[in-house]
mmCIF file of C-alpha atoms in Angstrom:
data_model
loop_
_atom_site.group_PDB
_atom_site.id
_atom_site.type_symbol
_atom_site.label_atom_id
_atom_site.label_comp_id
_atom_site.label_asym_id
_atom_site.label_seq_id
_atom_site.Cartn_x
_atom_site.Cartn_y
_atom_site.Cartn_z
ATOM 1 C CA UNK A 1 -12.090 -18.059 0.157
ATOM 2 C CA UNK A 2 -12.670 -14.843 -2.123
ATOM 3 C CA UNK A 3 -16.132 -15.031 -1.667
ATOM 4 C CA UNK A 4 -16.778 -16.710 1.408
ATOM 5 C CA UNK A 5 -14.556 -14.524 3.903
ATOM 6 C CA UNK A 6 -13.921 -15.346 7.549
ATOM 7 C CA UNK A 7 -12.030 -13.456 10.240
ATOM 8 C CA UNK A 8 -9.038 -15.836 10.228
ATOM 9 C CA UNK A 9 -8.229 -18.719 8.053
ATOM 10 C CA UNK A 10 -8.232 -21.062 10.463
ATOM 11 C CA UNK A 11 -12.170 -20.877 10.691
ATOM 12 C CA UNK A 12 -12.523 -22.371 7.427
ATOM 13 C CA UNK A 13 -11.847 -25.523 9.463
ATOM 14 C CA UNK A 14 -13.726 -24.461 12.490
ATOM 15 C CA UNK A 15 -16.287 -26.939 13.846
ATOM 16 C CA UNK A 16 -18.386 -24.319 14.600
ATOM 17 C CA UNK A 17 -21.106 -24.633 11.899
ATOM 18 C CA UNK A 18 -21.589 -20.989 11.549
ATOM 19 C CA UNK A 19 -17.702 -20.927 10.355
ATOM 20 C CA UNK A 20 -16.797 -23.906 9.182
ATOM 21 C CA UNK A 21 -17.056 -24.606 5.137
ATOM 22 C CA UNK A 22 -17.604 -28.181 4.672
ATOM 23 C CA UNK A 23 -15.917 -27.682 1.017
ATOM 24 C CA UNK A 24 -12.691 -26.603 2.513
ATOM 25 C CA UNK A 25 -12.501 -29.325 5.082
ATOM 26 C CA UNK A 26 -12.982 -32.230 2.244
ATOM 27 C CA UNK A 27 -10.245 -30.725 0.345
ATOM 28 C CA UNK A 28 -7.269 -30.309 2.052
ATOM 29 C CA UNK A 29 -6.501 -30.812 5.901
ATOM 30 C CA UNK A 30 -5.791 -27.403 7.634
ATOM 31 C CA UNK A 31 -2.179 -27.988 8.865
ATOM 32 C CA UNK A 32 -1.075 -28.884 4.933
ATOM 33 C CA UNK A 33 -2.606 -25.668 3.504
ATOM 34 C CA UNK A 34 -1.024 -23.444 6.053
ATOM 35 C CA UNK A 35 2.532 -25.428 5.360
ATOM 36 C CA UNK A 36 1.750 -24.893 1.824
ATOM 37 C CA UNK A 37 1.385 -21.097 2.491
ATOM 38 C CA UNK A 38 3.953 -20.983 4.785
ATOM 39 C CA UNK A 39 6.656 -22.272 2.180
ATOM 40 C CA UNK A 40 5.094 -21.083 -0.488
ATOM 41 C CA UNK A 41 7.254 -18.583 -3.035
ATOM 42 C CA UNK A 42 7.013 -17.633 -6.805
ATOM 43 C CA UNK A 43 10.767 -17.517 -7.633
ATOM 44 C CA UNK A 44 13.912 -19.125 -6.587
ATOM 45 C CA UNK A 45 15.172 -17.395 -3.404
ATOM 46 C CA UNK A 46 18.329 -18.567 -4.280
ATOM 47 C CA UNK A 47 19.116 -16.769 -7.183
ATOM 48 C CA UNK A 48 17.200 -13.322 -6.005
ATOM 49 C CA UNK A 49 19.467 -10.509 -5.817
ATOM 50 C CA UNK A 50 20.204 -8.419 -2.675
ATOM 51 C CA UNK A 51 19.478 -4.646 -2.460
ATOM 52 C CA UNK A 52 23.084 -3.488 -2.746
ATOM 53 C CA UNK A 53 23.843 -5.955 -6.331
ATOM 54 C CA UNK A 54 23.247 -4.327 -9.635
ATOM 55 C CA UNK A 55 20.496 -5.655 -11.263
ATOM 56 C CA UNK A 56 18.140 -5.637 -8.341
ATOM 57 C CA UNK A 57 14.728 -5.265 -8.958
ATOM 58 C CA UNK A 58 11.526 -5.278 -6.274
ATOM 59 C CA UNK A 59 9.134 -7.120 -8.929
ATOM 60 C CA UNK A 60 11.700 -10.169 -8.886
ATOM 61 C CA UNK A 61 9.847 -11.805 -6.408
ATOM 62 C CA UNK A 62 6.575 -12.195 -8.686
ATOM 63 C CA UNK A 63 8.550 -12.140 -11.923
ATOM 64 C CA UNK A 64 7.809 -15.279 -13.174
ATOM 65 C CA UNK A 65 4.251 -14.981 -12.711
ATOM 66 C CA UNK A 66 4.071 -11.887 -14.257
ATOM 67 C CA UNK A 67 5.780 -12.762 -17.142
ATOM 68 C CA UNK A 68 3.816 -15.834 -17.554
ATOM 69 C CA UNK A 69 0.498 -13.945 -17.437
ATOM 70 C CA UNK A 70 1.781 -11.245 -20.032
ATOM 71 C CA UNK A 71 2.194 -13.904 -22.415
ATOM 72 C CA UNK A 72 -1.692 -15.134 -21.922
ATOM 73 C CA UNK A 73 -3.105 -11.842 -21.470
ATOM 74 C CA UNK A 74 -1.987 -10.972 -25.317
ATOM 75 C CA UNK A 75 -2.319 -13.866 -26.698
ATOM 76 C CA UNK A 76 -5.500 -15.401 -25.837
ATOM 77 C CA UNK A 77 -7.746 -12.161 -26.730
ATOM 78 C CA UNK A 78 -7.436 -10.120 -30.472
ATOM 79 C CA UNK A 79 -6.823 -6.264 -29.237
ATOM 80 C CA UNK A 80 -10.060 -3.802 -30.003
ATOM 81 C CA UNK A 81 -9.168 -0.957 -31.830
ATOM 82 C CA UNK A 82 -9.706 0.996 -29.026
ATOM 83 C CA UNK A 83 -6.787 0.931 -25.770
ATOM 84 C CA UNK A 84 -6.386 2.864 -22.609
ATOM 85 C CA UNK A 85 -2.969 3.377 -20.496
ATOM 86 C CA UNK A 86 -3.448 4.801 -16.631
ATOM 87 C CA UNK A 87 -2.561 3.794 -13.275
ATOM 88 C CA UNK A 88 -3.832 1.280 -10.528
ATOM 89 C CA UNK A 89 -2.898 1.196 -7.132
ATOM 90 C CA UNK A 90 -2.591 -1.661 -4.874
ATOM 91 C CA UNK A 91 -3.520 -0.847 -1.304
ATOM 92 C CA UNK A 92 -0.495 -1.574 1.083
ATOM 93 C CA UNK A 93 0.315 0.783 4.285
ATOM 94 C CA UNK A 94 3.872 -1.062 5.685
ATOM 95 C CA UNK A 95 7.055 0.398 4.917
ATOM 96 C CA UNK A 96 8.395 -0.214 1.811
ATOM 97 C CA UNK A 97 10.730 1.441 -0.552
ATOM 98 C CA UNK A 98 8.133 1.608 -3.671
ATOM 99 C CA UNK A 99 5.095 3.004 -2.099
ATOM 100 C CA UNK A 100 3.408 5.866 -3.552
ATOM 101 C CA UNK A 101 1.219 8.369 -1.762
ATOM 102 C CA UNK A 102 -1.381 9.452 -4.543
ATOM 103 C CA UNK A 103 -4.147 11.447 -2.635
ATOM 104 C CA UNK A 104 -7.210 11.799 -5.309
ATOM 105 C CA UNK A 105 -7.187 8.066 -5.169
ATOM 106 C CA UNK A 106 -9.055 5.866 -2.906
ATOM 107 C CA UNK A 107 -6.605 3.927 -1.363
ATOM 108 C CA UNK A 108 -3.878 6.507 -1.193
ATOM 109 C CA UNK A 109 -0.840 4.894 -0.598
ATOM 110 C CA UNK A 110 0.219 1.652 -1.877
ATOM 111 C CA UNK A 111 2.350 0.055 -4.815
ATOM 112 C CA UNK A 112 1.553 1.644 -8.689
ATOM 113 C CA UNK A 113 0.816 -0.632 -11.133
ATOM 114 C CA UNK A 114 1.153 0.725 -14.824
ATOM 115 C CA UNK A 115 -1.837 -1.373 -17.051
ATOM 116 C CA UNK A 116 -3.070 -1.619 -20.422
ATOM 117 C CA UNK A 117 -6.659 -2.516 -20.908
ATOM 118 C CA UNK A 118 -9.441 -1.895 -23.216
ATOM 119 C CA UNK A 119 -12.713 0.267 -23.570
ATOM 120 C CA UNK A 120 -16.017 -1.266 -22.434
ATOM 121 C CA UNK A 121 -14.947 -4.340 -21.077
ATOM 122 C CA UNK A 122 -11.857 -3.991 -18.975
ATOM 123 C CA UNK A 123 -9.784 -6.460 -19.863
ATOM 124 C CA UNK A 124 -5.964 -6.181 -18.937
ATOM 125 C CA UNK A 125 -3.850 -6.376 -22.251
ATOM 126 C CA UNK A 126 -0.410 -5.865 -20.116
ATOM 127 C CA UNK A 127 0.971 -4.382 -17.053
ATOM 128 C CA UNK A 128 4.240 -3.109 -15.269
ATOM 129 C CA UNK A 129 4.571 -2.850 -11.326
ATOM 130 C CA UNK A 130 6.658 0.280 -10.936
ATOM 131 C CA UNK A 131 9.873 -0.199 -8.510
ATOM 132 C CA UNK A 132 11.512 2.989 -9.720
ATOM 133 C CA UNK A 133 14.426 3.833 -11.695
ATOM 134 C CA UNK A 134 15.400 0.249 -11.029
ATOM 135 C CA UNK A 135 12.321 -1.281 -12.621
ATOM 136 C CA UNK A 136 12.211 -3.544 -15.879
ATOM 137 C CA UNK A 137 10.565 -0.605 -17.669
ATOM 138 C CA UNK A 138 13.459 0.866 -20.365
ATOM 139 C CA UNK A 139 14.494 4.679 -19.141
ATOM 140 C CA UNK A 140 15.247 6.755 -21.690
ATOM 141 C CA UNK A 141 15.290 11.245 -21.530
ATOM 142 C CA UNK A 142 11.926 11.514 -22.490
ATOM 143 C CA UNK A 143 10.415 11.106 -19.098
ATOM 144 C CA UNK A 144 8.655 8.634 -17.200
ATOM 145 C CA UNK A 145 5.157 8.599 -19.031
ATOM 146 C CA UNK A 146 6.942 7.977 -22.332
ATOM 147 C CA UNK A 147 9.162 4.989 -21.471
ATOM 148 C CA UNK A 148 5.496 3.413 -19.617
ATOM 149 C CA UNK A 149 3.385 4.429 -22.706
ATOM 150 C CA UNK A 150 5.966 2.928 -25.029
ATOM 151 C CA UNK A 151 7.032 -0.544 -23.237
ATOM 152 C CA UNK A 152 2.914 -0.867 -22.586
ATOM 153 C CA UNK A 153 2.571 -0.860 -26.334
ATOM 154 C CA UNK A 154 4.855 -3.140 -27.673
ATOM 155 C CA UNK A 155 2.684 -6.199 -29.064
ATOM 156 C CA UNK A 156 0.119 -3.921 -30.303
ATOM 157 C CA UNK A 157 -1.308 -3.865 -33.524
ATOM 158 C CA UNK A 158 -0.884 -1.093 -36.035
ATOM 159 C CA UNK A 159 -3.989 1.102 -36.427
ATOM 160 C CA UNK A 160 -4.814 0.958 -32.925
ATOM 161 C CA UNK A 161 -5.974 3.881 -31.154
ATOM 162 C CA UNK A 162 -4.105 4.498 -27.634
ATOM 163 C CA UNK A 163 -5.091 7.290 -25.465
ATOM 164 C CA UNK A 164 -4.198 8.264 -21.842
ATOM 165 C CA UNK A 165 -4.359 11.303 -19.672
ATOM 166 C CA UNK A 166 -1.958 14.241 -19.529
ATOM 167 C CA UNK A 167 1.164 12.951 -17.291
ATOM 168 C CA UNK A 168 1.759 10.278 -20.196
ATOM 169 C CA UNK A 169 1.015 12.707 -23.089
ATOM 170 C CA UNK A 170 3.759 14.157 -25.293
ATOM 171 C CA UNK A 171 4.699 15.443 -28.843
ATOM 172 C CA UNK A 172 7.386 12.792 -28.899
ATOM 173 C CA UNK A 173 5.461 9.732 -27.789
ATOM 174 C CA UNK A 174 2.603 10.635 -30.519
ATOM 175 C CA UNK A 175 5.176 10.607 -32.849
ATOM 176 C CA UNK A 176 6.917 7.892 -32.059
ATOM 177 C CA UNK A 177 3.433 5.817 -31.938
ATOM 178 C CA UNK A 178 2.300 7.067 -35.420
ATOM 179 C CA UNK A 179 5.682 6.023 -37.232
ATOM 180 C CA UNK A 180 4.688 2.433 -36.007
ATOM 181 C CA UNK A 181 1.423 2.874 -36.894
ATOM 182 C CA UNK A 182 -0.681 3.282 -33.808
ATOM 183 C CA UNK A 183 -2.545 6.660 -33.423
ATOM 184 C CA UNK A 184 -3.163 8.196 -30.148
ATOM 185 C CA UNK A 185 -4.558 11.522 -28.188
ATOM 186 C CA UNK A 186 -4.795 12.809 -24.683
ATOM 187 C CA UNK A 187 -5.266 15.916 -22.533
ATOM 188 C CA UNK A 188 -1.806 18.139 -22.731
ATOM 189 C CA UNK A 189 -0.136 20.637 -20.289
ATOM 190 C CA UNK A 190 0.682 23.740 -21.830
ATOM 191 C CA UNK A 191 4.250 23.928 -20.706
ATOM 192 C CA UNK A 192 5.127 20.495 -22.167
ATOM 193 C CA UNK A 193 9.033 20.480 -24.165
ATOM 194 C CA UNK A 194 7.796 20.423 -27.873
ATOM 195 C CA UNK A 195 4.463 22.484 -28.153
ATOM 196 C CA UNK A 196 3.810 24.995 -30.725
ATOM 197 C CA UNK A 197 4.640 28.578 -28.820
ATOM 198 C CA UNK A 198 1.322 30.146 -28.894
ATOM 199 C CA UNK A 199 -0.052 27.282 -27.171
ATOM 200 C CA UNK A 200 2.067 28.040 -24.076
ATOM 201 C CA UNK A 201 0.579 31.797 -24.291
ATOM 202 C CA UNK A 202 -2.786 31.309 -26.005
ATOM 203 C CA UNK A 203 -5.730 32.445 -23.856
ATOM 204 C CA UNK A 204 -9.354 31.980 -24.770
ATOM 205 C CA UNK A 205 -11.170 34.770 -23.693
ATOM 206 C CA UNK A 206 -14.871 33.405 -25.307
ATOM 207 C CA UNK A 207 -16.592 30.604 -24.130
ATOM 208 C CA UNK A 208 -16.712 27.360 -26.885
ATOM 209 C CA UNK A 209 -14.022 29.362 -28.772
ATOM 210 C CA UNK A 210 -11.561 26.640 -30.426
ATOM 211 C CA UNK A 211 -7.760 26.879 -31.757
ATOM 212 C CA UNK A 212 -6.014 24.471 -33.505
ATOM 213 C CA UNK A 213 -2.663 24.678 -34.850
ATOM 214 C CA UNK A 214 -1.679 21.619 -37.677
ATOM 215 C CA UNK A 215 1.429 20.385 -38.021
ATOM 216 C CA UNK A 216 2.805 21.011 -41.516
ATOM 217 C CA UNK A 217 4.991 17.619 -41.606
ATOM 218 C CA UNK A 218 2.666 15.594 -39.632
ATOM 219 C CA UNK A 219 -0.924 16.752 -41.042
ATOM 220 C CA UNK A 220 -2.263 14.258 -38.594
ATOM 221 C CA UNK A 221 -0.593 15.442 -35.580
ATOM 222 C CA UNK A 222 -2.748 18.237 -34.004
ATOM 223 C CA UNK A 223 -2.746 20.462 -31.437
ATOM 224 C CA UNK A 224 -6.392 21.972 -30.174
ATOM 225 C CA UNK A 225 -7.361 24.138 -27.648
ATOM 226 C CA UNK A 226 -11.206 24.314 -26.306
ATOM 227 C CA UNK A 227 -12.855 27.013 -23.720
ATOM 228 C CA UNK A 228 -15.868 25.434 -22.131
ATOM 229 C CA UNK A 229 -15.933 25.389 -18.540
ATOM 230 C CA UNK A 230 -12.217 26.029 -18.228
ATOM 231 C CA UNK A 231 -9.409 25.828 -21.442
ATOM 232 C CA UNK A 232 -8.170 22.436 -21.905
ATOM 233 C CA UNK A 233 -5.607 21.316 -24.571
ATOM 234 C CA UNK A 234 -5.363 18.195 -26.632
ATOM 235 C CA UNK A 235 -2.640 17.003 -29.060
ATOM 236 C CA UNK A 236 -3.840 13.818 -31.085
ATOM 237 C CA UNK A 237 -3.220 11.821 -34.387
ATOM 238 C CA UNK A 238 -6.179 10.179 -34.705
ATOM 239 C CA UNK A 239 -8.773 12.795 -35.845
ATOM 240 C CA UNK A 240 -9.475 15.086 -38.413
ATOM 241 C CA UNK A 241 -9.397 18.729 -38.111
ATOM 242 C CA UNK A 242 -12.619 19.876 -38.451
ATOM 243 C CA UNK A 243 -15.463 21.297 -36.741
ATOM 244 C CA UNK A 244 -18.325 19.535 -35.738
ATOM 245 C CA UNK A 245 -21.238 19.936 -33.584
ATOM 246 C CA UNK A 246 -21.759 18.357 -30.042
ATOM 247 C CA UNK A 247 -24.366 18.426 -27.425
ATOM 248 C CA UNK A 248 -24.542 20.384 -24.090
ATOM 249 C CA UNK A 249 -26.314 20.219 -21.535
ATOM 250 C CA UNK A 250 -27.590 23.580 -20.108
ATOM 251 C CA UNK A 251 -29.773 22.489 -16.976
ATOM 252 C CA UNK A 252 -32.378 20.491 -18.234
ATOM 253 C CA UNK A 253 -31.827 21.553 -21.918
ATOM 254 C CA UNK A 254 -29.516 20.002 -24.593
ATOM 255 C CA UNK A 255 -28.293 22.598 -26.661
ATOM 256 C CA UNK A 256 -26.294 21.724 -30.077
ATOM 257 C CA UNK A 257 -22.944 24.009 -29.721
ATOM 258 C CA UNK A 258 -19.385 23.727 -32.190
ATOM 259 C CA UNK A 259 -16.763 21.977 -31.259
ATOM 260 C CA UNK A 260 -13.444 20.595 -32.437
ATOM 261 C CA UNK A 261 -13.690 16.844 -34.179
ATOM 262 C CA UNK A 262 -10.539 16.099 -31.932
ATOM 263 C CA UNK A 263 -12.788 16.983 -28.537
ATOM 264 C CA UNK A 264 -15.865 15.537 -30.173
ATOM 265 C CA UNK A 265 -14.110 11.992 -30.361
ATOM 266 C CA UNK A 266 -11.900 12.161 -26.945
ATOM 267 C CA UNK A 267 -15.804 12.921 -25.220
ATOM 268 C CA UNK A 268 -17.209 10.601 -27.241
ATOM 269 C CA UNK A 269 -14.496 7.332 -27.321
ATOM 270 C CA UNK A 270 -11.411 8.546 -24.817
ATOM 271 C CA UNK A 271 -13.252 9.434 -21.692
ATOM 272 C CA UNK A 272 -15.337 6.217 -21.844
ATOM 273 C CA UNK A 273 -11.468 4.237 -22.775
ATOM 274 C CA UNK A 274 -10.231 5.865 -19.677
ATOM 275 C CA UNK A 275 -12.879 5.551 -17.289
ATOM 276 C CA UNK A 276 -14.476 2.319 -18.299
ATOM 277 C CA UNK A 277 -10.787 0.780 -19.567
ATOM 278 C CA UNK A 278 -8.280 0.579 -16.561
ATOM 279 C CA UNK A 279 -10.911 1.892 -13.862
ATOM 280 C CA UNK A 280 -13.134 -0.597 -14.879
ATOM 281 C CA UNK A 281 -10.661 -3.259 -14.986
ATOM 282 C CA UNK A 282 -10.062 -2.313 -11.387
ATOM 283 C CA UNK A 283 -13.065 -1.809 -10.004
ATOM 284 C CA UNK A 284 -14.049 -5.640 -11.136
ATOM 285 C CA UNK A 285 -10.165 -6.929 -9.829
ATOM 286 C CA UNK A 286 -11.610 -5.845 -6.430
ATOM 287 C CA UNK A 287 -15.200 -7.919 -6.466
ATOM 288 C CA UNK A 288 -14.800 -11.045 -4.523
ATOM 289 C CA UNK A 289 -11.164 -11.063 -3.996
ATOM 290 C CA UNK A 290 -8.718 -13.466 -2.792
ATOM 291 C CA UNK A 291 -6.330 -10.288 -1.166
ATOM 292 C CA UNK A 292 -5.957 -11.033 2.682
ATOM 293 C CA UNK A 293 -3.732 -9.439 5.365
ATOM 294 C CA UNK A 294 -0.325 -9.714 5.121
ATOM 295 C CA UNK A 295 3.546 -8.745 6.094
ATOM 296 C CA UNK A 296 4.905 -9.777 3.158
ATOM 297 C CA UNK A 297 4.482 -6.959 0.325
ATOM 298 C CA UNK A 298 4.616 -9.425 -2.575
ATOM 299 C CA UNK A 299 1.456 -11.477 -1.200
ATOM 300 C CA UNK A 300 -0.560 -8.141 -2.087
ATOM 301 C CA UNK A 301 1.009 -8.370 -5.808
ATOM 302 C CA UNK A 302 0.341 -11.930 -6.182
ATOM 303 C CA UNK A 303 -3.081 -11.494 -5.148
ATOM 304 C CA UNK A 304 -3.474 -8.829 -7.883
ATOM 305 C CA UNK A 305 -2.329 -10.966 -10.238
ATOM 306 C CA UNK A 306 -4.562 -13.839 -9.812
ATOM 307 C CA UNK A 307 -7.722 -11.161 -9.178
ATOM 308 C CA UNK A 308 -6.700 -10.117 -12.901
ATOM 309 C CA UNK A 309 -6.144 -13.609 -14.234
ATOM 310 C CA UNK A 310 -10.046 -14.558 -12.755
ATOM 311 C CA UNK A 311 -11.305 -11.039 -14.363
ATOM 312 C CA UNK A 312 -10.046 -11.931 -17.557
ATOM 313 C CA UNK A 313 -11.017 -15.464 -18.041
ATOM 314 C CA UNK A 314 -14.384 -14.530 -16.699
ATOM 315 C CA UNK A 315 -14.062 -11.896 -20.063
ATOM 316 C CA UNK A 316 -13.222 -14.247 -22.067
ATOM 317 C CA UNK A 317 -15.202 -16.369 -21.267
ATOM 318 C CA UNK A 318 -18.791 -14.263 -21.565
ATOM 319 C CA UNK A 319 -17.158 -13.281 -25.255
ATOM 320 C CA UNK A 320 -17.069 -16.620 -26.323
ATOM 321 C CA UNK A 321 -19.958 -18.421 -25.031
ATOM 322 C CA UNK A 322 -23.075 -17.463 -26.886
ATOM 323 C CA UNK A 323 -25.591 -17.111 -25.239
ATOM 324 C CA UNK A 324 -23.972 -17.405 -21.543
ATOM 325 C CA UNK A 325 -25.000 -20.048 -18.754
ATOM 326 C CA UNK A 326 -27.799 -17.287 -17.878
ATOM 327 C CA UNK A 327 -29.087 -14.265 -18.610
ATOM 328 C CA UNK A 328 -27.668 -12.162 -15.997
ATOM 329 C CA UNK A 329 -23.920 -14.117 -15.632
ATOM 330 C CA UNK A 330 -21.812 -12.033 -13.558
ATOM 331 C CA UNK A 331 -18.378 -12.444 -12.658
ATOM 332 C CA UNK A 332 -20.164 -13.960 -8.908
ATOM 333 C CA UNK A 333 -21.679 -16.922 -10.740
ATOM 334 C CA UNK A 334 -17.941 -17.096 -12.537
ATOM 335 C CA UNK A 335 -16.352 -17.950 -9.598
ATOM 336 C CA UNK A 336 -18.948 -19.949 -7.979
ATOM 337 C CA UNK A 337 -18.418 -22.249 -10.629
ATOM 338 C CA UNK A 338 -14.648 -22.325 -10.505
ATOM 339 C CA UNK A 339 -14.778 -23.009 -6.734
ATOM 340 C CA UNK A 340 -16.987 -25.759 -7.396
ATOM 341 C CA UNK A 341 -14.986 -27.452 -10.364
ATOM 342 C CA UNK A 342 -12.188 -27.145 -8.143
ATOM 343 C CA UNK A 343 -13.305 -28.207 -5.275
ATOM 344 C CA UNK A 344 -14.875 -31.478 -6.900
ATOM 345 C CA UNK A 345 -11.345 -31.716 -8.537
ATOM 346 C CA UNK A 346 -9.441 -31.536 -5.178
ATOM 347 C CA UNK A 347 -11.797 -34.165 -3.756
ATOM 348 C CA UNK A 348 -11.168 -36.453 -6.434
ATOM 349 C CA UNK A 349 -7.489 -36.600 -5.823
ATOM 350 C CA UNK A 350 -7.249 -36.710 -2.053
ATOM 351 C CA UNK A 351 -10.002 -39.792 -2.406
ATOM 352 C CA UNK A 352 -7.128 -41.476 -4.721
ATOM 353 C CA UNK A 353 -4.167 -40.685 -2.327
ATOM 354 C CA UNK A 354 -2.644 -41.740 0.947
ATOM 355 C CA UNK A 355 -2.384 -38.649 2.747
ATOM 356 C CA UNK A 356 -4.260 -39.219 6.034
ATOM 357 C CA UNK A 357 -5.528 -35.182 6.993
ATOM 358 C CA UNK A 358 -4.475 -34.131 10.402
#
């Protein structure tokens, strides 16, 4: 059904040739797959807890699911060196006490998903759906995008290199990542808690001028400001301070200008780790998907979940099959071949059964 769509469900099981999938009808019998749906339910609705009992939490409805798929996501793929922490936002417009309005997004309002993934190929390491102050996520005073930055990287190797944009960034979460070992960097606000004080005030006046104040106690920790088009900060422990040269592009010349080693590797490594890491992880979530209209909030999350489940087997699977099926093996030709082993497994067991499809 995710990548043959029709109107209503019911016209998989149309006799009208032009609707009707012939797969879907040898499979199951209409009436049992919309009882199925009808009763179906990821945890125990008996021991879910009501709005007004402490404890309660909007995610416990997928829970189990998403803890199960944690588990798989991390273990079943060896972390690049390379991760990226940002937001995705599941599209839902119905009234519900966790939806965000973010406007520079496509879908601007829905529920926020916090995600892990990696550069280059998008694959989802771990996630968090965000319910608030009473999500699963540990609060703590040091804001919001410390406690997601810090639960997102437990599991991770030492050595690794996180980075994320400047609502996670923080003096306190880069040094709390580099005394377990994982280095990180990402675009600051000047008036963050912690900053040196002639950050808050500094002004570059000339254009590719660079400042960069080390930390005495920390060498690695570094603070670097850069005037190009406009002044933008960076505080990092994962590069060298040093100056190095970069290309620019000045219409259709590229001219060699100096530049910080800090904003030499976020251009080089962290832009690609945030656009091609979580974006790209959910631009391909959205190809073929199995999401369909709904009242119930949680069908939108459970959809999500399997959507990410599909993305990363079809990952995993392209790393280790060399060469793959075919040349050009996209994540189409993934799930044609799921539906079909699938499919040919669903026939086999209703031709063994009793169950007489009404």
């Amino acid at each position: 059904m995710s990548i043959v769509k029709r109107p209503r469900i019911a016209d998989y099981w149309a006799e009208n040739v032009t609707l009707g999938n012939e797969r879907i009808k040898s499979m199951l019998a209409k009436n049992r797959f919309l009882k199925i749906k009808h009763y179906f339910h990821i945890s125990d609705r008996e021991s879910e807890l009501m709005k007004n009992e402490n404890g309660f939490n909007f995610s416990q409805k997928v829970e189990p699911l998403q803890t199960y798929l944690r588990g798989k996501f991390m273990t079943h793929f060896k972390t690049t060196a390379e991760v990226s922490v940002d937001e995705a936002l599941v599209k839902f417009k119905c009234r519900l006490g966790i939806i965000q309005y973010m406007p520079l997004k496509l879908a601007k309002r829905g529920i926020k998903i916090w995600m892990l993934c990696t550069p280059y190929l998008g694959y989802t390491l771990n996630f968090e759906l965000y319910c608030g102050k009473s999500g699963s996520t540990p609060r703590t005073k040091n804001g919001l995008g410390y406690d997601v930055v810090m639960h997102l990287a437990k599991g991770l190797e030492s050595k690794n290199h996180t980075c994320f944009d400047r609502f996670f960034s923080s003096v306190n979460i880069l040094l709390d990542l580099y005394k377990v070992g994982i280095f990180a960097c990402g675009t600051v606000m000047s008036n963050r808690k912690n900053l040196p004080p002639g950050m808050k005030i500094l002004k570059l006046k000339e254009i590719i001028a660079i400042s960069t104040l080390q930390c005495k106690d920390i060498p690695n920790l570094l603070s670097t400001t850069w005037l190009d088009m406009k002044q933008i900060s960076i505080i990092s422990t994962n590069a060298k301070n040093e100056i190095c040269q970069a290309h620019r592009r000045k219409g259709a010349e590229k001219l060699l200008v100096q530049c910080s080693a800090v904003f030499a590797q976020y251009n080089r490594h962290t832009h690609w780790q945030i656009t091609l890491g979580v974006d790209l992880a959910d631009q391909r979530r959205k190809y073929f998907s199995v999401a369909r209209k709904s009242s119930k909030w949680w069908w939108y999350i459970f959809s999500f979940l399997l959507d990410t489940a599909l993305s990363n087997a079809f990952i995993l699977m392209k790393a280790t099959n060399s060469p793959p099926p075919k040349l050009k093996y996209q994540l189409y030709d993934f799930k044609l071949e799921l539906n079909e082993e699938l499919g040919k497994e669903g026939c086999r067991k209703r031709a063994n059964s009793d169950f007489t499809p009404t």
